[in-house]
PDB file of C-alpha atoms in Angstrom:
ATOM      1  CA  UNK A   1     -43.264  41.093  65.255  1.00 43.00           C
ATOM      2  CA  UNK A   2     -42.020  37.593  66.019  1.00 48.00           C
ATOM      3  CA  UNK A   3     -43.588  34.795  63.987  1.00 52.00           C
ATOM      4  CA  UNK A   4     -45.102  33.132  67.101  1.00 53.00           C
ATOM      5  CA  UNK A   5     -46.643  36.431  68.246  1.00 51.00           C
ATOM      6  CA  UNK A   6     -48.099  36.975  64.787  1.00 52.00           C
ATOM      7  CA  UNK A   7     -49.745  33.546  64.844  1.00 50.00           C
ATOM      8  CA  UNK A   8     -51.207  34.244  68.294  1.00 48.00           C
ATOM      9  CA  UNK A   9     -52.598  37.588  67.162  1.00 51.00           C
ATOM     10  CA  UNK A  10     -54.116  36.028  64.030  1.00 50.00           C
ATOM     11  CA  UNK A  11     -55.791  33.377  66.192  1.00 47.00           C
ATOM     12  CA  UNK A  12     -57.232  35.976  68.581  1.00 50.00           C
ATOM     13  CA  UNK A  13     -58.538  38.233  65.822  1.00 50.00           C
ATOM     14  CA  UNK A  14     -59.999  35.249  63.991  1.00 51.00           C
ATOM     15  CA  UNK A  15     -61.734  34.141  67.185  1.00 46.00           C
ATOM     16  CA  UNK A  16     -63.242  37.590  67.691  1.00 51.00           C
ATOM     17  CA  UNK A  17     -64.325  37.831  64.092  1.00 47.00           C
ATOM     18  CA  UNK A  18     -66.081  34.451  63.940  1.00 45.00           C
ATOM     19  CA  UNK A  19     -67.430  33.509  67.388  1.00 41.00           C
ATOM     20  CA  UNK A  20     -68.480  36.979  68.575  1.00 44.00           C
ATOM     21  CA  UNK A  21     -70.184  38.184  65.415  1.00 40.00           C
ATOM     22  CA  UNK A  22     -73.681  38.038  66.945  1.00 37.00           C
ATOM     23  CA  UNK A  23     -72.939  39.976  70.139  1.00 38.00           C
ATOM     24  CA  UNK A  24     -73.832  43.496  68.943  1.00 36.00           C
ATOM     25  CA  UNK A  25     -76.954  42.243  67.171  1.00 33.00           C
ATOM     26  CA  UNK A  26     -78.174  40.402  70.246  1.00 34.00           C
ATOM     27  CA  UNK A  27     -77.556  43.434  72.432  1.00 34.00           C
ATOM     28  CA  UNK A  28     -79.997  45.480  70.367  1.00 29.00           C
ATOM     29  CA  UNK A  29     -82.563  42.909  69.274  1.00 28.00           C
ATOM     30  CA  UNK A  30     -82.979  41.384  72.765  1.00 31.00           C
ATOM     31  CA  UNK A  31     -85.166  44.309  73.900  1.00 31.00           C
ATOM     32  CA  UNK A  32     -86.285  45.765  70.569  1.00 30.00           C
ATOM     33  CA  UNK A  33     -85.289  48.974  68.819  1.00 28.00           C
ATOM     34  CA  UNK A  34     -88.113  50.969  70.384  1.00 30.00           C
ATOM     35  CA  UNK A  35     -87.039  50.197  73.945  1.00 32.00           C
ATOM     36  CA  UNK A  36     -83.414  50.899  73.096  1.00 29.00           C
ATOM     37  CA  UNK A  37     -84.315  54.304  71.653  1.00 30.00           C
ATOM     38  CA  UNK A  38     -86.520  55.228  74.605  1.00 33.00           C
ATOM     39  CA  UNK A  39     -83.744  54.323  77.043  1.00 34.00           C
ATOM     40  CA  UNK A  40     -81.040  56.444  75.438  1.00 34.00           C
ATOM     41  CA  UNK A  41     -81.398  59.530  77.658  1.00 36.00           C
ATOM     42  CA  UNK A  42     -80.954  57.403  80.784  1.00 40.00           C
ATOM     43  CA  UNK A  43     -78.388  54.980  79.383  1.00 46.00           C
ATOM     44  CA  UNK A  44     -75.930  54.239  82.240  1.00 51.00           C
ATOM     45  CA  UNK A  45     -72.324  54.908  81.475  1.00 58.00           C
ATOM     46  CA  UNK A  46     -73.089  56.721  78.243  1.00 54.00           C
ATOM     47  CA  UNK A  47     -72.142  60.211  77.138  1.00 53.00           C
ATOM     48  CA  UNK A  48     -74.232  62.999  75.626  1.00 55.00           C
ATOM     49  CA  UNK A  49     -72.664  62.640  72.217  1.00 49.00           C
ATOM     50  CA  UNK A  50     -69.715  61.106  70.426  1.00 49.00           C
ATOM     51  CA  UNK A  51     -68.061  64.502  70.597  1.00 47.00           C
ATOM     52  CA  UNK A  52     -67.876  64.205  74.412  1.00 55.00           C
ATOM     53  CA  UNK A  53     -65.399  61.308  74.174  1.00 54.00           C
ATOM     54  CA  UNK A  54     -61.693  62.167  74.332  1.00 55.00           C
ATOM     55  CA  UNK A  55     -60.110  62.073  70.888  1.00 62.00           C
ATOM     56  CA  UNK A  56     -57.185  60.101  72.325  1.00 64.00           C
ATOM     57  CA  UNK A  57     -58.006  57.196  74.683  1.00 65.00           C
ATOM     58  CA  UNK A  58     -54.703  57.855  76.458  1.00 66.00           C
ATOM     59  CA  UNK A  59     -56.083  61.178  77.726  1.00 78.00           C
ATOM     60  CA  UNK A  60     -58.907  59.507  79.602  1.00 87.00           C
ATOM     61  CA  UNK A  61     -58.664  59.795  83.406  1.00 92.00           C
ATOM     62  CA  UNK A  62     -60.230  56.838  85.265  1.00 94.00           C
ATOM     63  CA  UNK A  63     -62.832  57.636  87.891  1.00 94.00           C
ATOM     64  CA  UNK A  64     -63.101  54.198  89.566  1.00 96.00           C
ATOM     65  CA  UNK A  65     -59.789  52.438  89.132  1.00 97.00           C
ATOM     66  CA  UNK A  66     -56.621  53.661  90.796  1.00 97.00           C
ATOM     67  CA  UNK A  67     -53.703  54.479  88.509  1.00 96.00           C
ATOM     68  CA  UNK A  68     -52.108  51.102  89.273  1.00 97.00           C
ATOM     69  CA  UNK A  69     -55.348  49.208  88.642  1.00 98.00           C
ATOM     70  CA  UNK A  70     -55.987  51.107  85.422  1.00 97.00           C
ATOM     71  CA  UNK A  71     -52.469  50.244  84.233  1.00 97.00           C
ATOM     72  CA  UNK A  72     -53.382  46.603  84.797  1.00 98.00           C
ATOM     73  CA  UNK A  73     -56.626  46.944  82.878  1.00 98.00           C
ATOM     74  CA  UNK A  74     -54.810  48.507  79.944  1.00 97.00           C
ATOM     75  CA  UNK A  75     -52.140  45.808  79.865  1.00 97.00           C
ATOM     76  CA  UNK A  76     -54.640  42.991  80.225  1.00 97.00           C
ATOM     77  CA  UNK A  77     -57.067  44.071  77.508  1.00 96.00           C
ATOM     78  CA  UNK A  78     -54.188  44.898  75.167  1.00 96.00           C
ATOM     79  CA  UNK A  79     -53.060  41.296  75.556  1.00 95.00           C
ATOM     80  CA  UNK A  80     -56.572  39.897  75.040  1.00 95.00           C
ATOM     81  CA  UNK A  81     -57.420  42.017  71.992  1.00 94.00           C
ATOM     82  CA  UNK A  82     -54.155  43.252  70.481  1.00 93.00           C
ATOM     83  CA  UNK A  83     -53.713  45.683  67.636  1.00 90.00           C
ATOM     84  CA  UNK A  84     -52.414  44.036  64.479  1.00 85.00           C
ATOM     85  CA  UNK A  85     -52.524  44.249  60.701  1.00 84.00           C
ATOM     86  CA  UNK A  86     -56.265  43.610  60.730  1.00 82.00           C
ATOM     87  CA  UNK A  87     -57.110  46.703  62.743  1.00 86.00           C
ATOM     88  CA  UNK A  88     -56.977  48.454  66.115  1.00 91.00           C
ATOM     89  CA  UNK A  89     -57.097  46.550  69.386  1.00 93.00           C
ATOM     90  CA  UNK A  90     -58.659  47.133  72.774  1.00 94.00           C
ATOM     91  CA  UNK A  91     -56.520  50.150  73.685  1.00 95.00           C
ATOM     92  CA  UNK A  92     -57.173  52.191  70.533  1.00 94.00           C
ATOM     93  CA  UNK A  93     -60.905  51.424  70.695  1.00 94.00           C
ATOM     94  CA  UNK A  94     -61.271  52.635  74.299  1.00 94.00           C
ATOM     95  CA  UNK A  95     -61.998  49.331  76.059  1.00 96.00           C
ATOM     96  CA  UNK A  96     -60.271  50.387  79.326  1.00 96.00           C
ATOM     97  CA  UNK A  97     -62.387  53.562  79.328  1.00 95.00           C
ATOM     98  CA  UNK A  98     -65.517  51.494  78.759  1.00 95.00           C
ATOM     99  CA  UNK A  99     -64.762  49.217  81.700  1.00 96.00           C
ATOM    100  CA  UNK A 100     -64.004  52.137  84.018  1.00 96.00           C
ATOM    101  CA  UNK A 101     -67.228  53.901  83.041  1.00 94.00           C
ATOM    102  CA  UNK A 102     -69.302  50.786  83.690  1.00 95.00           C
ATOM    103  CA  UNK A 103     -68.074  50.528  87.251  1.00 96.00           C
ATOM    104  CA  UNK A 104     -69.963  53.696  88.162  1.00 94.00           C
ATOM    105  CA  UNK A 105     -73.275  52.431  86.771  1.00 93.00           C
ATOM    106  CA  UNK A 106     -75.996  50.308  88.448  1.00 93.00           C
ATOM    107  CA  UNK A 107     -74.339  47.335  86.756  1.00 92.00           C
ATOM    108  CA  UNK A 108     -70.964  48.050  88.392  1.00 93.00           C
ATOM    109  CA  UNK A 109     -72.652  48.386  91.790  1.00 93.00           C
ATOM    110  CA  UNK A 110     -74.487  45.069  91.332  1.00 90.00           C
ATOM    111  CA  UNK A 111     -77.908  46.715  91.368  1.00 88.00           C
ATOM    112  CA  UNK A 112     -79.247  44.832  88.357  1.00 85.00           C
ATOM    113  CA  UNK A 113     -79.507  41.419  90.047  1.00 82.00           C
ATOM    114  CA  UNK A 114     -80.279  39.902  93.448  1.00 82.00           C
ATOM    115  CA  UNK A 115     -77.393  40.614  95.852  1.00 81.00           C
ATOM    116  CA  UNK A 116     -78.755  39.496  99.226  1.00 84.00           C
ATOM    117  CA  UNK A 117     -77.849  36.325 101.046  1.00 78.00           C
ATOM    118  CA  UNK A 118     -77.562  33.533 101.670  1.00 81.00           C
ATOM    119  CA  UNK A 119     -74.400  33.208  99.598  1.00 79.00           C
ATOM    120  CA  UNK A 120     -72.934  29.792  98.733  1.00 79.00           C
ATOM    121  CA  UNK A 121     -69.612  30.277  96.964  1.00 77.00           C
ATOM    122  CA  UNK A 122     -68.724  26.623  97.402  1.00 78.00           C
ATOM    123  CA  UNK A 123     -71.787  25.655  95.345  1.00 73.00           C
ATOM    124  CA  UNK A 124     -70.689  28.029  92.601  1.00 75.00           C
ATOM    125  CA  UNK A 125     -67.401  26.137  92.341  1.00 73.00           C
ATOM    126  CA  UNK A 126     -69.010  22.718  92.437  1.00 73.00           C
ATOM    127  CA  UNK A 127     -72.042  23.415  90.248  1.00 76.00           C
ATOM    128  CA  UNK A 128     -71.543  26.538  88.101  1.00 73.00           C
ATOM    129  CA  UNK A 129     -74.905  26.000  86.373  1.00 76.00           C
ATOM    130  CA  UNK A 130     -76.690  27.110  89.560  1.00 72.00           C
ATOM    131  CA  UNK A 131     -75.620  30.679  88.863  1.00 73.00           C
ATOM    132  CA  UNK A 132     -73.815  33.469  90.663  1.00 77.00           C
ATOM    133  CA  UNK A 133     -73.351  32.815  94.395  1.00 77.00           C
ATOM    134  CA  UNK A 134     -70.898  35.497  95.526  1.00 80.00           C
ATOM    135  CA  UNK A 135     -71.463  38.654  97.550  1.00 86.00           C
ATOM    136  CA  UNK A 136     -69.181  40.639  95.244  1.00 89.00           C
ATOM    137  CA  UNK A 137     -70.278  43.274  92.743  1.00 93.00           C
ATOM    138  CA  UNK A 138     -68.283  43.832  89.532  1.00 95.00           C
ATOM    139  CA  UNK A 139     -66.472  46.625  91.372  1.00 96.00           C
ATOM    140  CA  UNK A 140     -65.514  44.231  94.133  1.00 96.00           C
ATOM    141  CA  UNK A 141     -64.435  41.577  91.663  1.00 96.00           C
ATOM    142  CA  UNK A 142     -62.001  43.925  89.956  1.00 98.00           C
ATOM    143  CA  UNK A 143     -60.532  45.311  93.171  1.00 98.00           C
ATOM    144  CA  UNK A 144     -60.036  41.854  94.637  1.00 97.00           C
ATOM    145  CA  UNK A 145     -58.995  40.136  91.404  1.00 97.00           C
ATOM    146  CA  UNK A 146     -56.428  42.681  90.311  1.00 98.00           C
ATOM    147  CA  UNK A 147     -54.748  42.645  93.727  1.00 98.00           C
ATOM    148  CA  UNK A 148     -54.741  38.842  93.908  1.00 98.00           C
ATOM    149  CA  UNK A 149     -53.490  38.369  90.344  1.00 98.00           C
ATOM    150  CA  UNK A 150     -50.721  40.926  90.812  1.00 98.00           C
ATOM    151  CA  UNK A 151     -49.631  39.149  93.989  1.00 98.00           C
ATOM    152  CA  UNK A 152     -49.636  35.816  92.122  1.00 98.00           C
ATOM    153  CA  UNK A 153     -47.418  37.376  89.448  1.00 98.00           C
ATOM    154  CA  UNK A 154     -45.057  38.731  92.126  1.00 98.00           C
ATOM    155  CA  UNK A 155     -44.823  35.296  93.740  1.00 97.00           C
ATOM    156  CA  UNK A 156     -44.072  33.620  90.405  1.00 97.00           C
ATOM    157  CA  UNK A 157     -42.166  36.237  88.408  1.00 97.00           C
ATOM    158  CA  UNK A 158     -41.101  38.722  91.135  1.00 98.00           C
ATOM    159  CA  UNK A 159     -42.958  41.503  89.283  1.00 97.00           C
ATOM    160  CA  UNK A 160     -46.523  42.720  88.859  1.00 97.00           C
ATOM    161  CA  UNK A 161     -48.426  41.880  85.690  1.00 98.00           C
ATOM    162  CA  UNK A 162     -47.770  45.198  83.932  1.00 97.00           C
ATOM    163  CA  UNK A 163     -44.007  44.753  84.406  1.00 98.00           C
ATOM    164  CA  UNK A 164     -43.874  41.314  82.812  1.00 97.00           C
ATOM    165  CA  UNK A 165     -42.625  40.830  79.264  1.00 97.00           C
ATOM    166  CA  UNK A 166     -45.071  39.705  76.567  1.00 95.00           C
ATOM    167  CA  UNK A 167     -44.268  35.988  76.915  1.00 96.00           C
ATOM    168  CA  UNK A 168     -44.720  36.100  80.706  1.00 97.00           C
ATOM    169  CA  UNK A 169     -47.972  38.040  80.441  1.00 96.00           C
ATOM    170  CA  UNK A 170     -49.290  35.550  77.909  1.00 96.00           C
ATOM    171  CA  UNK A 171     -48.328  32.633  80.138  1.00 96.00           C
ATOM    172  CA  UNK A 172     -49.917  34.193  83.225  1.00 97.00           C
ATOM    173  CA  UNK A 173     -53.156  35.112  81.422  1.00 96.00           C
ATOM    174  CA  UNK A 174     -53.378  31.658  79.835  1.00 96.00           C
ATOM    175  CA  UNK A 175     -53.061  29.977  83.221  1.00 96.00           C
ATOM    176  CA  UNK A 176     -55.719  32.357  84.591  1.00 95.00           C
ATOM    177  CA  UNK A 177     -58.115  31.647  81.713  1.00 94.00           C
ATOM    178  CA  UNK A 178     -57.528  27.881  81.968  1.00 93.00           C
ATOM    179  CA  UNK A 179     -58.444  27.863  85.653  1.00 90.00           C
ATOM    180  CA  UNK A 180     -54.962  26.829  86.755  1.00 94.00           C
ATOM    181  CA  UNK A 181     -54.464  29.658  89.250  1.00 95.00           C
ATOM    182  CA  UNK A 182     -55.819  29.702  92.780  1.00 93.00           C
ATOM    183  CA  UNK A 183     -56.347  32.990  94.631  1.00 95.00           C
ATOM    184  CA  UNK A 184     -56.366  33.244  98.445  1.00 94.00           C
ATOM    185  CA  UNK A 185     -59.550  32.223 100.224  1.00 89.00           C
ATOM    186  CA  UNK A 186     -60.450  35.832 101.040  1.00 90.00           C
ATOM    187  CA  UNK A 187     -60.209  36.880  97.361  1.00 93.00           C
ATOM    188  CA  UNK A 188     -62.568  36.404  94.442  1.00 93.00           C
ATOM    189  CA  UNK A 189     -62.305  33.128  92.555  1.00 91.00           C
ATOM    190  CA  UNK A 190     -59.662  33.402  89.857  1.00 94.00           C
ATOM    191  CA  UNK A 191     -62.084  31.975  87.276  1.00 91.00           C
ATOM    192  CA  UNK A 192     -64.720  34.585  88.161  1.00 91.00           C
ATOM    193  CA  UNK A 193     -62.176  37.363  87.842  1.00 95.00           C
ATOM    194  CA  UNK A 194     -61.091  36.227  84.368  1.00 95.00           C
ATOM    195  CA  UNK A 195     -64.705  35.825  83.237  1.00 92.00           C
ATOM    196  CA  UNK A 196     -65.484  39.364  84.421  1.00 94.00           C
ATOM    197  CA  UNK A 197     -62.420  40.814  82.684  1.00 96.00           C
ATOM    198  CA  UNK A 198     -62.881  38.931  79.425  1.00 96.00           C
ATOM    199  CA  UNK A 199     -66.627  39.570  79.308  1.00 94.00           C
ATOM    200  CA  UNK A 200     -66.226  43.334  79.805  1.00 95.00           C
ATOM    201  CA  UNK A 201     -63.368  43.379  77.317  1.00 95.00           C
ATOM    202  CA  UNK A 202     -65.580  41.904  74.602  1.00 95.00           C
ATOM    203  CA  UNK A 203     -68.446  44.221  75.525  1.00 95.00           C
ATOM    204  CA  UNK A 204     -66.200  47.251  75.324  1.00 95.00           C
ATOM    205  CA  UNK A 205     -64.920  46.213  71.907  1.00 95.00           C
ATOM    206  CA  UNK A 206     -68.378  45.621  70.446  1.00 93.00           C
ATOM    207  CA  UNK A 207     -70.714  47.943  72.359  1.00 92.00           C
ATOM    208  CA  UNK A 208     -72.153  51.129  70.949  1.00 92.00           C
ATOM    209  CA  UNK A 209     -69.498  53.849  71.091  1.00 91.00           C
ATOM    210  CA  UNK A 210     -71.806  55.929  73.309  1.00 89.00           C
ATOM    211  CA  UNK A 211     -70.490  53.857  76.224  1.00 89.00           C
ATOM    212  CA  UNK A 212     -66.856  54.779  75.659  1.00 88.00           C
ATOM    213  CA  UNK A 213     -65.632  51.669  73.825  1.00 92.00           C
ATOM    214  CA  UNK A 214     -65.724  50.528  70.193  1.00 92.00           C
ATOM    215  CA  UNK A 215     -64.128  53.814  69.178  1.00 91.00           C
ATOM    216  CA  UNK A 216     -64.765  54.689  65.529  1.00 90.00           C
ATOM    217  CA  UNK A 217     -66.947  51.568  65.471  1.00 91.00           C
ATOM    218  CA  UNK A 218     -63.856  49.508  64.721  1.00 91.00           C
ATOM    219  CA  UNK A 219     -65.327  46.356  66.313  1.00 91.00           C
ATOM    220  CA  UNK A 220     -68.466  46.651  64.220  1.00 91.00           C
ATOM    221  CA  UNK A 221     -66.477  47.226  61.073  1.00 88.00           C
ATOM    222  CA  UNK A 222     -64.440  44.101  61.758  1.00 87.00           C
ATOM    223  CA  UNK A 223     -67.508  41.842  61.846  1.00 85.00           C
ATOM    224  CA  UNK A 224     -69.580  43.791  59.326  1.00 83.00           C
ATOM    225  CA  UNK A 225     -72.267  44.962  61.785  1.00 86.00           C
ATOM    226  CA  UNK A 226     -74.109  48.027  60.414  1.00 86.00           C
ATOM    227  CA  UNK A 227     -74.954  49.533  63.780  1.00 86.00           C
ATOM    228  CA  UNK A 228     -78.142  51.305  64.852  1.00 84.00           C
ATOM    229  CA  UNK A 229     -79.651  52.164  61.490  1.00 81.00           C
ATOM    230  CA  UNK A 230     -83.390  52.876  61.369  1.00 77.00           C
ATOM    231  CA  UNK A 231     -84.401  50.054  59.056  1.00 78.00           C
ATOM    232  CA  UNK A 232     -83.093  47.520  56.594  1.00 76.00           C
ATOM    233  CA  UNK A 233     -86.253  46.960  54.528  1.00 81.00           C
ATOM    234  CA  UNK A 234     -84.473  47.717  51.258  1.00 83.00           C
ATOM    235  CA  UNK A 235     -82.057  44.879  52.019  1.00 82.00           C
ATOM    236  CA  UNK A 236     -84.384  42.320  53.570  1.00 80.00           C
ATOM    237  CA  UNK A 237     -84.643  40.250  50.379  1.00 88.00           C
ATOM    238  CA  UNK A 238     -81.074  40.679  49.098  1.00 87.00           C
ATOM    239  CA  UNK A 239     -79.374  37.453  50.011  1.00 89.00           C
ATOM    240  CA  UNK A 240     -75.583  36.964  49.980  1.00 87.00           C
ATOM    241  CA  UNK A 241     -75.063  40.640  49.142  1.00 85.00           C
ATOM    242  CA  UNK A 242     -72.674  42.652  51.297  1.00 83.00           C
ATOM    243  CA  UNK A 243     -74.320  45.611  53.049  1.00 81.00           C
ATOM    244  CA  UNK A 244     -72.507  48.655  51.578  1.00 84.00           C
ATOM    245  CA  UNK A 245     -73.215  51.377  54.170  1.00 83.00           C
ATOM    246  CA  UNK A 246     -70.884  52.076  57.106  1.00 85.00           C
ATOM    247  CA  UNK A 247     -72.047  51.463  60.691  1.00 88.00           C
ATOM    248  CA  UNK A 248     -73.694  54.200  62.720  1.00 88.00           C
ATOM    249  CA  UNK A 249     -73.878  54.786  66.481  1.00 89.00           C
ATOM    250  CA  UNK A 250     -77.052  55.355  68.480  1.00 86.00           C
ATOM    251  CA  UNK A 251     -75.815  58.829  69.409  1.00 79.00           C
ATOM    252  CA  UNK A 252     -74.691  61.164  66.612  1.00 70.00           C
ATOM    253  CA  UNK A 253     -71.661  63.365  66.594  1.00 65.00           C
ATOM    254  CA  UNK A 254     -72.313  67.000  67.428  1.00 56.00           C
TER     255      UNK A 254
END
């Protein structure tokens, strides 16, 4: 690995390990353990058990994304959370699978929030604090964003994103994340597309493995999150002592 690439990977992994440490905890404690447990049978995008997940993420066949779109998803998340000496990245932990699964849930269809007009996309650009103002569901955002970003890459590099070398992919994704790319007026905002992609990428890396991502609980192990254990009363008063038990998923292996 080139020295520059190694520094970039160390920065990314350090960012994940420090700034995202509370994500899995918040996901569970926001509604309470009892509500989480009662919702398991109906959990959207989940599987019956860990044994129902393919042993090899490469064997997963997408149900929402086309082959070309899924190739993009794999390339993009691999760039955002790469595998390195600290552990597996987004590909090995099943992040692309997680994102594809979520697109066929109420979340992917935009059924979890208000999606009726009037829509004011111009307000969203001018005053982001006023909230989401588009008529696009996550499914729509991905379809529109992937097509628009690929076309931008073709215009700039004469190739789609997946065909770019690592330096070109990094440059293109950096410009996208920095808000320096404009998509056509009939496409999703470039900033919204990146936020959707990056948000789902983090969720897939740190979510419970029952949703297809965080394979082998690698994300939890990286940040020291113990998972969905029943209680921690024996450790409540042990300060500055590392929790010794490995993480566990909500759903057991069969």
